Structure formats: structure tokens, C-alpha cells
Amino acid sequence: MLVTRTARLVIDDSEVSIELPIYSPSIGQDVIDVRPLTAEGIFTYDPGFVSTAACESSITFIDGDRGILMHRGYPIEQLARHSSYVELCYLLLFGELPNSSQYTEFDARVRNHTLVHAQIANFFQGFRRDAHPMAILCGVVGGLSAFYHDHTDNSDPEDRLISAVRLVAKMPTIAAMSYKYALGQPFRPPRNDLKYAENFLYMMFSTPCESYEVNPVYSKALERILMLHADHEQNASTSTVRLAGSTGANPFACISAGIAALWGPAHGGANEAVLNMLDEIGDDSEENIQRFIDRAKDRNDPFRLMGFGHRVYNSFDPRARVMKETCDEVLAELGKADDPKLRIAKRLEQIALEDEYFVQRKLYPNVDFYSGIILRAMGIPTNMFTVIFAVSRTIGWIAHWNEMVAGGLKIGRPRQLYSGEKRRDYPAR
Ligand code: ACO
């Protein structure tokens, strides 16, 4: 890392003055190295990691003020238009776009690993039929560590690649199984002649009783959704995967931890929460919509407009821009542009983009606002939305895990500002 400048921290009431190196990234904000503070008996305090770079990474770059997202240097808008999900997986994992033979080999490798061990089907029988598919996903993906422990030497790059490919390939299969289990329909084995998104739709919607043709409008839209959610640098779930992985834990268990973090409504659960919110709003009359906008602005009401706001983007989320286009295309092609729920969504978007409260706080629609609407139009049940996000984000998680492990492990161990009791003696009784 290039040290370009230094910062000096002077502690007011003492003689202590500490020099801190400042690193310059290839692009983006400079970073002060605060590690010398520990030797002086001082920690930094940053709840929510608002100002803390927890690692060095070369996978994804975000400029929240200018609405920029790039993977390995390529802008997300270009990738979404010209690449494919499997090619993006290769790029995130290896750092470069594949040439045609590298692509063919990688694609074949992913297709070759789509099946899950037959005993995993038994695993599902332990869950209640009304379980949330994210609960099932967490459990089953964690359970993969009990099935695929033949290549988990984290120090071996080939073992790490095998785990990465297994995860990317098996996630749609497990996600579709969790959907079929809730419906009480038989699991559908993957069809390796189909492309990634097509195969996922096939496993979700086909049945043994009739032939099923994948709708190209759906597979194109799903491919876009998968690409736009593939990675987003050090977000909560990726940081969870890194923290779990920093202990040397099994990669499947680490990804299961990431799935748990993603499930929360402030993170990946937001796409499901958007649709639940639209259902809660119910009636698309102007007064009713305004009532919910007023509730979102009321400090004494915990209600928030789901799908609005982002920790990192202070201007439009670049993924949301592409997703909005896809949303309009899909709705037009499916003839659903006038769905009442979608009318509410469009009106909410319009009001929020003009209302002083949202403008001042830079609360724009995020990627989940539009992805929820597309998935709904495709007939995908609401509780599968976050599952689809997890399928997509698996490559981001495993690419970050791989980068971290390859760079040498240092266990993640945050410190704290203790505010509990001082020492006291156990009372004599
Ligand atoms: N609706 C109404 N007000 C909001 C919203 C919202 N969706 N989001 C933020 N605000 C307000 C807050 O009340 C706060 O107002 P104040 O300054 O008057 O107190 C201000 O905007 C700043 O909000 P914070 O919570 O401090 O912002 P933070 O960066 O911590 O949170 C978050 C970001 C969690 C995404 C938040 O905007 C939110 O809860 N959004 C809704 C959930 C959502 O869509 N999550 C998806 C994120 S994208 C993803 O994970 C792929």
C-alpha cells in the first residue's frame, strides 16, 4: 500500500502525539491506518462501520456520491448489458474477463456441479412445510459442509475454487428445492443443457406432469437481477462471511452465515419487505398513499418506505437505474403495466423523488424496490425474493472469502467501548 501522507493525532491533555500513515487507494477515498493507536492504549469507535475500511480488496468499487459501481474496474451498467451471470462470476473470482475457452471451461464446470447429494433431499424433510425458504436455505447451505468436506483445505487454491464452483452451481438447485418443498411438489433435478437462469426457472416452475418451456422474458429478467445483485463490496452479509471466514471456518458454513445476515429487512430482506409494504398500503387512492408517506416521515412511527435509501449511495443507486429499465420492459412485455400494486409503487417513487423529506436525506429508490416488482410480475412468491438475492450474491461472498483467505488469515476481532459495571464483588449470602 502506498503511503502518501501522514496524519497526526494529538491527545489534548497529554504529551502524546501519534503519527498515522495515510494510504491512497487506486481510486476512492484515502484511508488512515489507525493500528498504531493500539500501542498507545486507544481504540477507535465506529458503530455500524460508517467510517472504517475493514480490509483491502480489489474486487468491487463503489462511489456512493457519484452513483458508481464497478466490478474489477468494469461499470455495472456495461456488465449488465453485455455480459452474463456466469461470465460475471468468473470475473469476480479471477479478476479478469475470460477468453472464450476459459469461459467454456468455467461454464461447463458450473453446469457439472448443479446436482446435490441425494441425501440432501432427506435433509429437507426435517423442516416444516410453512418454513420460510430463507430459514431452509440457511440450514441446508450450512449442511453442505457435512456433505462436501473432501476439498476444503483453505490453503489450496484449487480446493477453494472447487468450493466456489460447488456453491455457485448448487445454490439455484437448493433454492428451487426450498420452493418446491413449501408447495409439496416433487423436487426437479437440474437440466444442464439450460443456461444458469433458465435452469433455475425450470427447477422452480416445471413439474413431472407436463412439459415446461422457459419464458425468455423471465429468463432475461432473472439474469439481470442475478447480475445486479452479484456483489456490493463490504456490505453486511459480505462482512459477515469475511468475519466467519477469518477464523478458518469451512466455506459452506461461512456462506450460511452470510445468508443469515442477508435475510434482515434492512439488507436483502428489503425486496420482500417492499412487496409486503405494497400489500399493507393496499388501496391505490392518493390519500391512502399520502398517509403512508406521512407515516414514513413521522419520527415517532417506526414505518419506513421499504426499498428507499442506502447506506452507501447518496445519489441514485446505479443498479436501480438498470433495474428500473428492466422493470418497465418486463411489465410491458407481460402486459402488466397497469397492475394496481405497481401503480402504488410508481406513485410512491414519484412522490418520494419530489418530497422535501426524501430529497433532503437523499433517499432514492434502491435496487430492491424494482427487483421486487419484477419478481412479483413474474409470479415468483414474495418469500422467494431474498432467496434469489442469496443465489446471486453467493459469488460475491465466495469471491471475497477467497480473496481474504488467499491473502493470509487474520482473525477479525473488533474491540468495544465498555459501558457496563466496574469491578464489584459477589455478595456474601
Ligand atoms: N424511509 C423513511 N425514512 C428513511 C428511510 C426510509 N426508507 N431510510 C432512511 N430514512 C431516514 C431516517 O429516518 C433518518 O432520518 P433523520 O435524519 O431525520 O433521523 C435518515 O433518513 C438517515 O437514515 P439512517 O437510518 O441513518 O440511514 P442508514 O444509512 O443507517 O440506513 C438503510 C440505510 C438501512 C438502507 C435505510 O435507508 C433503510 O432502512 N431503508 C429501507 C430498507 C431498505 O430498502 N433496505 C435495502 C438496502 S439495499 C440492499 O441491501 C441491497
PDB file of C-alpha atoms in Angstrom, residues 134-409:
ATOM      1  CA  MET A 134     -34.518 -18.378   3.801  1.00  0.00           C
ATOM      2  CA  ALA A 135     -34.603 -20.441   7.029  1.00  0.00           C
ATOM      3  CA  ILE A 136     -34.314 -23.596   4.918  1.00  0.00           C
ATOM      4  CA  LEU A 137     -31.539 -22.084   2.784  1.00  0.00           C
ATOM      5  CA  CYS A 138     -29.511 -21.140   5.880  1.00  0.00           C
ATOM      6  CA  GLY A 139     -29.793 -24.664   7.264  1.00  0.00           C
ATOM      7  CA  VAL A 140     -29.209 -26.600   4.045  1.00  0.00           C
ATOM      8  CA  VAL A 141     -26.248 -24.497   2.842  1.00  0.00           C
ATOM      9  CA  GLY A 142     -24.633 -24.821   6.293  1.00  0.00           C
ATOM     10  CA  GLY A 143     -25.330 -28.560   5.979  1.00  0.00           C
ATOM     11  CA  LEU A 144     -23.313 -28.733   2.733  1.00  0.00           C
ATOM     12  CA  SER A 145     -20.185 -28.682   4.907  1.00  0.00           C
ATOM     13  CA  ALA A 146     -21.263 -32.138   6.099  1.00  0.00           C
ATOM     14  CA  PHE A 147     -21.521 -33.422   2.501  1.00  0.00           C
ATOM     15  CA  TYR A 148     -18.654 -31.762   0.634  1.00  0.00           C
ATOM     16  CA  HIS A 149     -15.693 -31.949   3.000  1.00  0.00           C
ATOM     17  CA  ASP A 150     -13.376 -33.690   0.540  1.00  0.00           C
ATOM     18  CA  HIS A 151     -11.836 -30.460  -0.824  1.00  0.00           C
ATOM     19  CA  THR A 152     -11.795 -27.929   1.999  1.00  0.00           C
ATOM     20  CA  ASP A 153      -8.106 -27.295   2.539  1.00  0.00           C
ATOM     21  CA  ASN A 154      -8.374 -23.490   2.621  1.00  0.00           C
ATOM     22  CA  SER A 155      -4.655 -23.099   1.884  1.00  0.00           C
ATOM     23  CA  ASP A 156      -5.043 -24.865  -1.501  1.00  0.00           C
ATOM     24  CA  PRO A 157      -6.269 -22.537  -4.327  1.00  0.00           C
ATOM     25  CA  GLU A 158      -7.752 -25.485  -6.253  1.00  0.00           C
ATOM     26  CA  ASP A 159      -9.757 -26.602  -3.192  1.00  0.00           C
ATOM     27  CA  ARG A 160     -11.021 -23.049  -2.767  1.00  0.00           C
ATOM     28  CA  LEU A 161     -12.065 -22.970  -6.421  1.00  0.00           C
ATOM     29  CA  ILE A 162     -13.899 -26.299  -6.089  1.00  0.00           C
ATOM     30  CA  SER A 163     -15.887 -24.944  -3.113  1.00  0.00           C
ATOM     31  CA  ALA A 164     -16.663 -21.736  -5.036  1.00  0.00           C
ATOM     32  CA  VAL A 165     -17.902 -23.634  -8.104  1.00  0.00           C
ATOM     33  CA  ARG A 166     -19.922 -26.049  -5.972  1.00  0.00           C
ATOM     34  CA  LEU A 167     -21.633 -23.163  -4.203  1.00  0.00           C
ATOM     35  CA  VAL A 168     -22.419 -21.162  -7.363  1.00  0.00           C
ATOM     36  CA  ALA A 169     -23.709 -24.299  -9.114  1.00  0.00           C
ATOM     37  CA  LYS A 170     -25.768 -25.760  -6.259  1.00  0.00           C
ATOM     38  CA  MET A 171     -27.416 -22.616  -4.902  1.00  0.00           C
ATOM     39  CA  PRO A 172     -30.191 -22.458  -7.557  1.00  0.00           C
ATOM     40  CA  THR A 173     -30.855 -26.178  -7.050  1.00  0.00           C
ATOM     41  CA  ILE A 174     -31.221 -25.761  -3.270  1.00  0.00           C
ATOM     42  CA  ALA A 175     -33.238 -22.537  -3.656  1.00  0.00           C
ATOM     43  CA  ALA A 176     -35.659 -24.259  -6.073  1.00  0.00           C
ATOM     44  CA  MET A 177     -35.903 -27.270  -3.723  1.00  0.00           C
ATOM     45  CA  SER A 178     -36.906 -24.977  -0.845  1.00  0.00           C
ATOM     46  CA  TYR A 179     -39.685 -23.550  -3.046  1.00  0.00           C
ATOM     47  CA  LYS A 180     -40.901 -26.983  -4.166  1.00  0.00           C
ATOM     48  CA  TYR A 181     -40.824 -28.269  -0.588  1.00  0.00           C
ATOM     49  CA  ALA A 182     -43.170 -25.492   0.585  1.00  0.00           C
ATOM     50  CA  LEU A 183     -45.563 -26.303  -2.285  1.00  0.00           C
ATOM     51  CA  GLY A 184     -45.443 -30.020  -1.618  1.00  0.00           C
ATOM     52  CA  GLN A 185     -44.314 -30.666  -5.203  1.00  0.00           C
ATOM     53  CA  PRO A 186     -41.530 -33.120  -6.122  1.00  0.00           C
ATOM     54  CA  PHE A 187     -38.028 -31.706  -6.488  1.00  0.00           C
ATOM     55  CA  ARG A 188     -36.926 -31.209 -10.079  1.00  0.00           C
ATOM     56  CA  PRO A 189     -33.390 -32.262 -10.983  1.00  0.00           C
ATOM     57  CA  PRO A 190     -31.320 -29.622 -12.809  1.00  0.00           C
ATOM     58  CA  ARG A 191     -31.089 -29.675 -16.614  1.00  0.00           C
ATOM     59  CA  ASN A 192     -27.509 -28.949 -17.533  1.00  0.00           C
ATOM     60  CA  ASP A 193     -28.362 -28.145 -21.157  1.00  0.00           C
ATOM     61  CA  LEU A 194     -30.051 -24.953 -19.893  1.00  0.00           C
ATOM     62  CA  LYS A 195     -28.313 -21.693 -19.064  1.00  0.00           C
ATOM     63  CA  TYR A 196     -27.950 -20.679 -15.404  1.00  0.00           C
ATOM     64  CA  ALA A 197     -31.100 -18.503 -15.064  1.00  0.00           C
ATOM     65  CA  GLU A 198     -33.150 -20.797 -17.331  1.00  0.00           C
ATOM     66  CA  ASN A 199     -32.215 -23.837 -15.274  1.00  0.00           C
ATOM     67  CA  PHE A 200     -33.215 -22.063 -12.070  1.00  0.00           C
ATOM     68  CA  LEU A 201     -36.649 -21.161 -13.501  1.00  0.00           C
ATOM     69  CA  TYR A 202     -37.021 -24.713 -14.838  1.00  0.00           C
ATOM     70  CA  MET A 203     -36.303 -26.243 -11.411  1.00  0.00           C
ATOM     71  CA  MET A 204     -38.768 -23.849  -9.765  1.00  0.00           C
ATOM     72  CA  PHE A 205     -41.686 -23.990 -12.164  1.00  0.00           C
ATOM     73  CA  SER A 206     -41.606 -27.306 -14.044  1.00  0.00           C
ATOM     74  CA  THR A 207     -43.473 -30.381 -12.790  1.00  0.00           C
ATOM     75  CA  PRO A 208     -43.195 -34.026 -13.881  1.00  0.00           C
ATOM     76  CA  CYS A 209     -46.792 -33.905 -15.231  1.00  0.00           C
ATOM     77  CA  GLU A 210     -46.356 -31.564 -18.146  1.00  0.00           C
ATOM     78  CA  SER A 211     -43.750 -30.073 -20.420  1.00  0.00           C
ATOM     79  CA  TYR A 212     -42.373 -26.681 -19.449  1.00  0.00           C
ATOM     80  CA  GLU A 213     -40.823 -24.081 -21.698  1.00  0.00           C
ATOM     81  CA  VAL A 214     -38.814 -21.333 -20.007  1.00  0.00           C
ATOM     82  CA  ASN A 215     -40.261 -17.924 -20.911  1.00  0.00           C
ATOM     83  CA  PRO A 216     -37.356 -15.935 -22.465  1.00  0.00           C
ATOM     84  CA  VAL A 217     -38.708 -12.671 -20.967  1.00  0.00           C
ATOM     85  CA  TYR A 218     -38.459 -14.236 -17.498  1.00  0.00           C
ATOM     86  CA  SER A 219     -35.005 -15.736 -18.009  1.00  0.00           C
ATOM     87  CA  LYS A 220     -33.631 -12.447 -19.354  1.00  0.00           C
ATOM     88  CA  ALA A 221     -35.094 -10.530 -16.401  1.00  0.00           C
ATOM     89  CA  LEU A 222     -33.796 -13.094 -13.890  1.00  0.00           C
ATOM     90  CA  GLU A 223     -30.333 -12.979 -15.489  1.00  0.00           C
ATOM     91  CA  ARG A 224     -30.345  -9.176 -14.994  1.00  0.00           C
ATOM     92  CA  ILE A 225     -31.463  -9.494 -11.375  1.00  0.00           C
ATOM     93  CA  LEU A 226     -28.716 -12.058 -10.714  1.00  0.00           C
ATOM     94  CA  MET A 227     -26.086  -9.822 -12.298  1.00  0.00           C
ATOM     95  CA  LEU A 228     -27.137  -6.654 -10.491  1.00  0.00           C
ATOM     96  CA  HIS A 229     -27.022  -8.330  -7.068  1.00  0.00           C
ATOM     97  CA  ALA A 230     -23.819 -10.338  -7.580  1.00  0.00           C
ATOM     98  CA  ASP A 231     -21.520  -8.228  -5.403  1.00  0.00           C
ATOM     99  CA  HIS A 232     -21.543  -4.971  -3.483  1.00  0.00           C
ATOM    100  CA  GLU A 233     -18.179  -4.721  -1.700  1.00  0.00           C
ATOM    101  CA  GLN A 234     -18.156  -4.837   2.113  1.00  0.00           C
ATOM    102  CA  ASN A 235     -21.934  -4.880   2.811  1.00  0.00           C
ATOM    103  CA  ALA A 236     -23.311  -6.526   5.983  1.00  0.00           C
ATOM    104  CA  SER A 237     -23.570 -10.075   4.606  1.00  0.00           C
ATOM    105  CA  THR A 238     -20.189  -9.999   2.846  1.00  0.00           C
ATOM    106  CA  SER A 239     -18.555  -8.648   6.007  1.00  0.00           C
ATOM    107  CA  THR A 240     -20.263 -11.473   7.916  1.00  0.00           C
ATOM    108  CA  VAL A 241     -18.787 -14.036   5.505  1.00  0.00           C
ATOM    109  CA  ARG A 242     -15.343 -12.440   5.877  1.00  0.00           C
ATOM    110  CA  LEU A 243     -15.586 -12.377   9.669  1.00  0.00           C
ATOM    111  CA  ALA A 244     -16.714 -16.009   9.857  1.00  0.00           C
ATOM    112  CA  GLY A 245     -14.051 -16.985   7.294  1.00  0.00           C
ATOM    113  CA  SER A 246     -11.316 -15.151   9.204  1.00  0.00           C
ATOM    114  CA  THR A 247     -11.394 -17.940  11.794  1.00  0.00           C
ATOM    115  CA  GLY A 248     -10.516 -20.518   9.120  1.00  0.00           C
ATOM    116  CA  ALA A 249     -14.092 -21.889   9.123  1.00  0.00           C
ATOM    117  CA  ASN A 250     -15.468 -24.135   6.385  1.00  0.00           C
ATOM    118  CA  PRO A 251     -16.590 -22.094   3.312  1.00  0.00           C
ATOM    119  CA  PHE A 252     -20.103 -23.586   3.226  1.00  0.00           C
ATOM    120  CA  ALA A 253     -20.636 -22.620   6.883  1.00  0.00           C
ATOM    121  CA  CYS A 254     -19.354 -19.086   6.125  1.00  0.00           C
ATOM    122  CA  ILE A 255     -21.830 -18.680   3.248  1.00  0.00           C
ATOM    123  CA  SER A 256     -24.611 -19.879   5.536  1.00  0.00           C
ATOM    124  CA  ALA A 257     -23.641 -17.053   7.945  1.00  0.00           C
ATOM    125  CA  GLY A 258     -23.863 -14.621   5.005  1.00  0.00           C
ATOM    126  CA  ILE A 259     -27.352 -15.904   4.163  1.00  0.00           C
ATOM    127  CA  ALA A 260     -28.453 -15.246   7.760  1.00  0.00           C
ATOM    128  CA  ALA A 261     -27.157 -11.655   7.579  1.00  0.00           C
ATOM    129  CA  LEU A 262     -28.768 -11.075   4.188  1.00  0.00           C
ATOM    130  CA  TRP A 263     -32.191 -12.115   5.477  1.00  0.00           C
ATOM    131  CA  GLY A 264     -32.708  -8.949   7.568  1.00  0.00           C
ATOM    132  CA  PRO A 265     -35.199  -6.373   6.190  1.00  0.00           C
ATOM    133  CA  ALA A 266     -32.544  -3.617   6.315  1.00  0.00           C
ATOM    134  CA  HIS A 267     -30.459  -5.683   3.833  1.00  0.00           C
ATOM    135  CA  GLY A 268     -31.574  -8.376   1.382  1.00  0.00           C
ATOM    136  CA  GLY A 269     -34.935  -8.823   3.062  1.00  0.00           C
ATOM    137  CA  ALA A 270     -35.894  -5.404   1.674  1.00  0.00           C
ATOM    138  CA  ASN A 271     -37.162  -6.747  -1.681  1.00  0.00           C
ATOM    139  CA  GLU A 272     -39.650  -8.938   0.188  1.00  0.00           C
ATOM    140  CA  ALA A 273     -40.450  -6.043   2.551  1.00  0.00           C
ATOM    141  CA  VAL A 274     -41.246  -3.797  -0.463  1.00  0.00           C
ATOM    142  CA  LEU A 275     -43.996  -6.127  -1.613  1.00  0.00           C
ATOM    143  CA  ASN A 276     -45.316  -6.625   1.928  1.00  0.00           C
ATOM    144  CA  MET A 277     -45.443  -2.835   2.205  1.00  0.00           C
ATOM    145  CA  LEU A 278     -47.360  -2.531  -1.079  1.00  0.00           C
ATOM    146  CA  ASP A 279     -49.839  -5.135   0.235  1.00  0.00           C
ATOM    147  CA  GLU A 280     -50.123  -3.216   3.506  1.00  0.00           C
ATOM    148  CA  ILE A 281     -50.826   0.027   1.623  1.00  0.00           C
ATOM    149  CA  GLY A 282     -53.481  -1.890  -0.277  1.00  0.00           C
ATOM    150  CA  ASP A 283     -55.589   0.808  -1.849  1.00  0.00           C
ATOM    151  CA  ASP A 284     -54.027   2.981  -4.554  1.00  0.00           C
ATOM    152  CA  SER A 285     -56.027   6.143  -3.756  1.00  0.00           C
ATOM    153  CA  GLU A 286     -53.984   9.335  -3.479  1.00  0.00           C
ATOM    154  CA  GLU A 287     -54.997   9.995   0.187  1.00  0.00           C
ATOM    155  CA  ASN A 288     -54.063   6.479   1.225  1.00  0.00           C
ATOM    156  CA  ILE A 289     -50.620   6.624  -0.439  1.00  0.00           C
ATOM    157  CA  GLN A 290     -50.003  10.047   1.109  1.00  0.00           C
ATOM    158  CA  ARG A 291     -50.929   8.613   4.543  1.00  0.00           C
ATOM    159  CA  PHE A 292     -48.081   6.092   4.227  1.00  0.00           C
ATOM    160  CA  ILE A 293     -45.653   8.764   3.008  1.00  0.00           C
ATOM    161  CA  ASP A 294     -46.587  10.820   6.095  1.00  0.00           C
ATOM    162  CA  ARG A 295     -46.009   7.794   8.309  1.00  0.00           C
ATOM    163  CA  ALA A 296     -42.532   7.278   6.766  1.00  0.00           C
ATOM    164  CA  LYS A 297     -41.679  10.885   7.617  1.00  0.00           C
ATOM    165  CA  ASP A 298     -43.000  10.705  11.178  1.00  0.00           C
ATOM    166  CA  ARG A 299     -40.112  10.253  13.649  1.00  0.00           C
ATOM    167  CA  ASN A 300     -42.495   8.639  16.151  1.00  0.00           C
ATOM    168  CA  ASP A 301     -43.605   5.975  13.691  1.00  0.00           C
ATOM    169  CA  PRO A 302     -41.159   3.105  13.016  1.00  0.00           C
ATOM    170  CA  PHE A 303     -42.611   2.673   9.482  1.00  0.00           C
ATOM    171  CA  ARG A 304     -40.061   3.259   6.698  1.00  0.00           C
ATOM    172  CA  LEU A 305     -40.545   3.240   2.964  1.00  0.00           C
ATOM    173  CA  MET A 306     -39.031  -0.117   2.105  1.00  0.00           C
ATOM    174  CA  GLY A 307     -36.797  -0.057  -0.964  1.00  0.00           C
ATOM    175  CA  PHE A 308     -35.759   3.543  -0.350  1.00  0.00           C
ATOM    176  CA  GLY A 309     -32.420   4.743   0.973  1.00  0.00           C
ATOM    177  CA  HIS A 310     -28.994   3.161   1.050  1.00  0.00           C
ATOM    178  CA  ARG A 311     -26.074   3.357   3.439  1.00  0.00           C
ATOM    179  CA  VAL A 312     -23.562   3.987   0.640  1.00  0.00           C
ATOM    180  CA  TYR A 313     -25.433   5.698  -2.226  1.00  0.00           C
ATOM    181  CA  ASN A 314     -26.164   9.386  -1.690  1.00  0.00           C
ATOM    182  CA  SER A 315     -27.259   9.734  -5.276  1.00  0.00           C
ATOM    183  CA  PHE A 316     -29.174   7.254  -7.410  1.00  0.00           C
ATOM    184  CA  ASP A 317     -28.203   3.575  -6.984  1.00  0.00           C
ATOM    185  CA  PRO A 318     -26.725   2.702 -10.452  1.00  0.00           C
ATOM    186  CA  ARG A 319     -28.193  -0.802 -10.175  1.00  0.00           C
ATOM    187  CA  ALA A 320     -31.640   0.709  -9.598  1.00  0.00           C
ATOM    188  CA  ARG A 321     -31.355   2.635 -12.880  1.00  0.00           C
ATOM    189  CA  VAL A 322     -30.750  -0.580 -14.876  1.00  0.00           C
ATOM    190  CA  MET A 323     -33.353  -2.447 -12.813  1.00  0.00           C
ATOM    191  CA  LYS A 324     -35.971   0.242 -13.474  1.00  0.00           C
ATOM    192  CA  GLU A 325     -35.426  -0.157 -17.236  1.00  0.00           C
ATOM    193  CA  THR A 326     -35.746  -3.933 -16.936  1.00  0.00           C
ATOM    194  CA  CYS A 327     -38.851  -3.476 -14.789  1.00  0.00           C
ATOM    195  CA  ASP A 328     -40.526  -1.308 -17.444  1.00  0.00           C
ATOM    196  CA  GLU A 329     -39.555  -3.783 -20.212  1.00  0.00           C
ATOM    197  CA  VAL A 330     -40.823  -6.824 -18.314  1.00  0.00           C
ATOM    198  CA  LEU A 331     -44.125  -5.199 -17.331  1.00  0.00           C
ATOM    199  CA  ALA A 332     -44.736  -4.001 -20.877  1.00  0.00           C
ATOM    200  CA  GLU A 333     -43.900  -7.418 -22.365  1.00  0.00           C
ATOM    201  CA  LEU A 334     -46.128  -9.190 -19.867  1.00  0.00           C
ATOM    202  CA  GLY A 335     -48.927  -6.666 -20.319  1.00  0.00           C
ATOM    203  CA  LYS A 336     -48.909  -5.940 -16.577  1.00  0.00           C
ATOM    204  CA  ALA A 337     -48.051  -2.249 -16.653  1.00  0.00           C
ATOM    205  CA  ASP A 338     -51.396  -1.401 -15.055  1.00  0.00           C
ATOM    206  CA  ASP A 339     -51.273  -3.747 -12.047  1.00  0.00           C
ATOM    207  CA  PRO A 340     -52.699  -1.813  -9.027  1.00  0.00           C
ATOM    208  CA  LYS A 341     -49.723  -2.735  -6.791  1.00  0.00           C
ATOM    209  CA  LEU A 342     -47.391  -1.449  -9.456  1.00  0.00           C
ATOM    210  CA  ARG A 343     -49.398   1.749  -9.708  1.00  0.00           C
ATOM    211  CA  ILE A 344     -48.842   2.259  -5.967  1.00  0.00           C
ATOM    212  CA  ALA A 345     -45.116   1.585  -6.428  1.00  0.00           C
ATOM    213  CA  LYS A 346     -44.805   4.116  -9.249  1.00  0.00           C
ATOM    214  CA  ARG A 347     -46.726   6.757  -7.307  1.00  0.00           C
ATOM    215  CA  LEU A 348     -44.568   6.184  -4.189  1.00  0.00           C
ATOM    216  CA  GLU A 349     -41.455   6.565  -6.317  1.00  0.00           C
ATOM    217  CA  GLN A 350     -42.760   9.783  -7.853  1.00  0.00           C
ATOM    218  CA  ILE A 351     -43.796  11.341  -4.513  1.00  0.00           C
ATOM    219  CA  ALA A 352     -40.555  10.338  -2.789  1.00  0.00           C
ATOM    220  CA  LEU A 353     -38.421  11.797  -5.585  1.00  0.00           C
ATOM    221  CA  GLU A 354     -40.169  15.168  -5.175  1.00  0.00           C
ATOM    222  CA  ASP A 355     -40.884  15.310  -1.434  1.00  0.00           C
ATOM    223  CA  GLU A 356     -38.552  17.573   0.585  1.00  0.00           C
ATOM    224  CA  TYR A 357     -38.051  14.933   3.326  1.00  0.00           C
ATOM    225  CA  PHE A 358     -36.726  12.310   0.897  1.00  0.00           C
ATOM    226  CA  VAL A 359     -34.819  14.764  -1.312  1.00  0.00           C
ATOM    227  CA  GLN A 360     -33.014  16.325   1.666  1.00  0.00           C
ATOM    228  CA  ARG A 361     -31.985  12.924   3.031  1.00  0.00           C
ATOM    229  CA  LYS A 362     -31.075  11.648  -0.441  1.00  0.00           C
ATOM    230  CA  LEU A 363     -33.468   8.724  -0.139  1.00  0.00           C
ATOM    231  CA  TYR A 364     -33.802   7.314  -3.661  1.00  0.00           C
ATOM    232  CA  PRO A 365     -35.370   4.009  -4.667  1.00  0.00           C
ATOM    233  CA  ASN A 366     -32.739   1.290  -4.310  1.00  0.00           C
ATOM    234  CA  VAL A 367     -32.238  -1.856  -6.414  1.00  0.00           C
ATOM    235  CA  ASP A 368     -34.641  -3.852  -4.249  1.00  0.00           C
ATOM    236  CA  PHE A 369     -37.544  -1.542  -4.947  1.00  0.00           C
ATOM    237  CA  TYR A 370     -37.600  -2.533  -8.629  1.00  0.00           C
ATOM    238  CA  SER A 371     -36.392  -6.139  -8.313  1.00  0.00           C
ATOM    239  CA  GLY A 372     -39.348  -6.916  -6.020  1.00  0.00           C
ATOM    240  CA  ILE A 373     -41.775  -5.543  -8.594  1.00  0.00           C
ATOM    241  CA  ILE A 374     -40.211  -7.566 -11.441  1.00  0.00           C
ATOM    242  CA  LEU A 375     -40.198 -10.783  -9.442  1.00  0.00           C
ATOM    243  CA  ARG A 376     -43.816 -10.251  -8.491  1.00  0.00           C
ATOM    244  CA  ALA A 377     -44.789  -9.677 -12.129  1.00  0.00           C
ATOM    245  CA  MET A 378     -43.043 -12.974 -12.982  1.00  0.00           C
ATOM    246  CA  GLY A 379     -45.249 -14.802 -10.478  1.00  0.00           C
ATOM    247  CA  ILE A 380     -42.434 -15.560  -8.032  1.00  0.00           C
ATOM    248  CA  PRO A 381     -43.801 -15.722  -4.477  1.00  0.00           C
ATOM    249  CA  THR A 382     -42.677 -12.908  -2.180  1.00  0.00           C
ATOM    250  CA  ASN A 383     -40.882 -15.159   0.281  1.00  0.00           C
ATOM    251  CA  MET A 384     -38.548 -16.347  -2.530  1.00  0.00           C
ATOM    252  CA  PHE A 385     -37.262 -12.833  -3.309  1.00  0.00           C
ATOM    253  CA  THR A 386     -34.466 -12.803  -0.750  1.00  0.00           C
ATOM    254  CA  VAL A 387     -33.620 -16.400  -1.670  1.00  0.00           C
ATOM    255  CA  ILE A 388     -32.999 -15.239  -5.253  1.00  0.00           C
ATOM    256  CA  PHE A 389     -30.825 -12.423  -3.912  1.00  0.00           C
ATOM    257  CA  ALA A 390     -28.840 -15.021  -1.936  1.00  0.00           C
ATOM    258  CA  VAL A 391     -28.352 -17.174  -5.054  1.00  0.00           C
ATOM    259  CA  SER A 392     -26.963 -14.150  -6.867  1.00  0.00           C
ATOM    260  CA  ARG A 393     -24.780 -12.844  -4.004  1.00  0.00           C
ATOM    261  CA  THR A 394     -23.147 -16.244  -3.407  1.00  0.00           C
ATOM    262  CA  ILE A 395     -20.458 -15.418  -5.984  1.00  0.00           C
ATOM    263  CA  GLY A 396     -19.716 -12.085  -4.267  1.00  0.00           C
ATOM    264  CA  TRP A 397     -19.453 -13.776  -0.880  1.00  0.00           C
ATOM    265  CA  ILE A 398     -17.191 -16.569  -2.074  1.00  0.00           C
ATOM    266  CA  ALA A 399     -15.003 -14.213  -4.157  1.00  0.00           C
ATOM    267  CA  HIS A 400     -14.420 -12.065  -1.042  1.00  0.00           C
ATOM    268  CA  TRP A 401     -13.818 -15.143   1.095  1.00  0.00           C
ATOM    269  CA  ASN A 402     -11.297 -16.415  -1.467  1.00  0.00           C
ATOM    270  CA  GLU A 403      -9.519 -13.046  -1.657  1.00  0.00           C
ATOM    271  CA  MET A 404      -9.272 -12.871   2.118  1.00  0.00           C
ATOM    272  CA  VAL A 405      -8.062 -16.461   2.602  1.00  0.00           C
ATOM    273  CA  ALA A 406      -5.525 -16.162  -0.261  1.00  0.00           C
ATOM    274  CA  GLY A 407      -4.071 -13.048   1.382  1.00  0.00           C
ATOM    275  CA  GLY A 408      -3.370 -14.860   4.680  1.00  0.00           C
ATOM    276  CA  LEU A 409      -5.819 -15.073   7.549  1.00  0.00           C
TER     277      LEU A 409
END
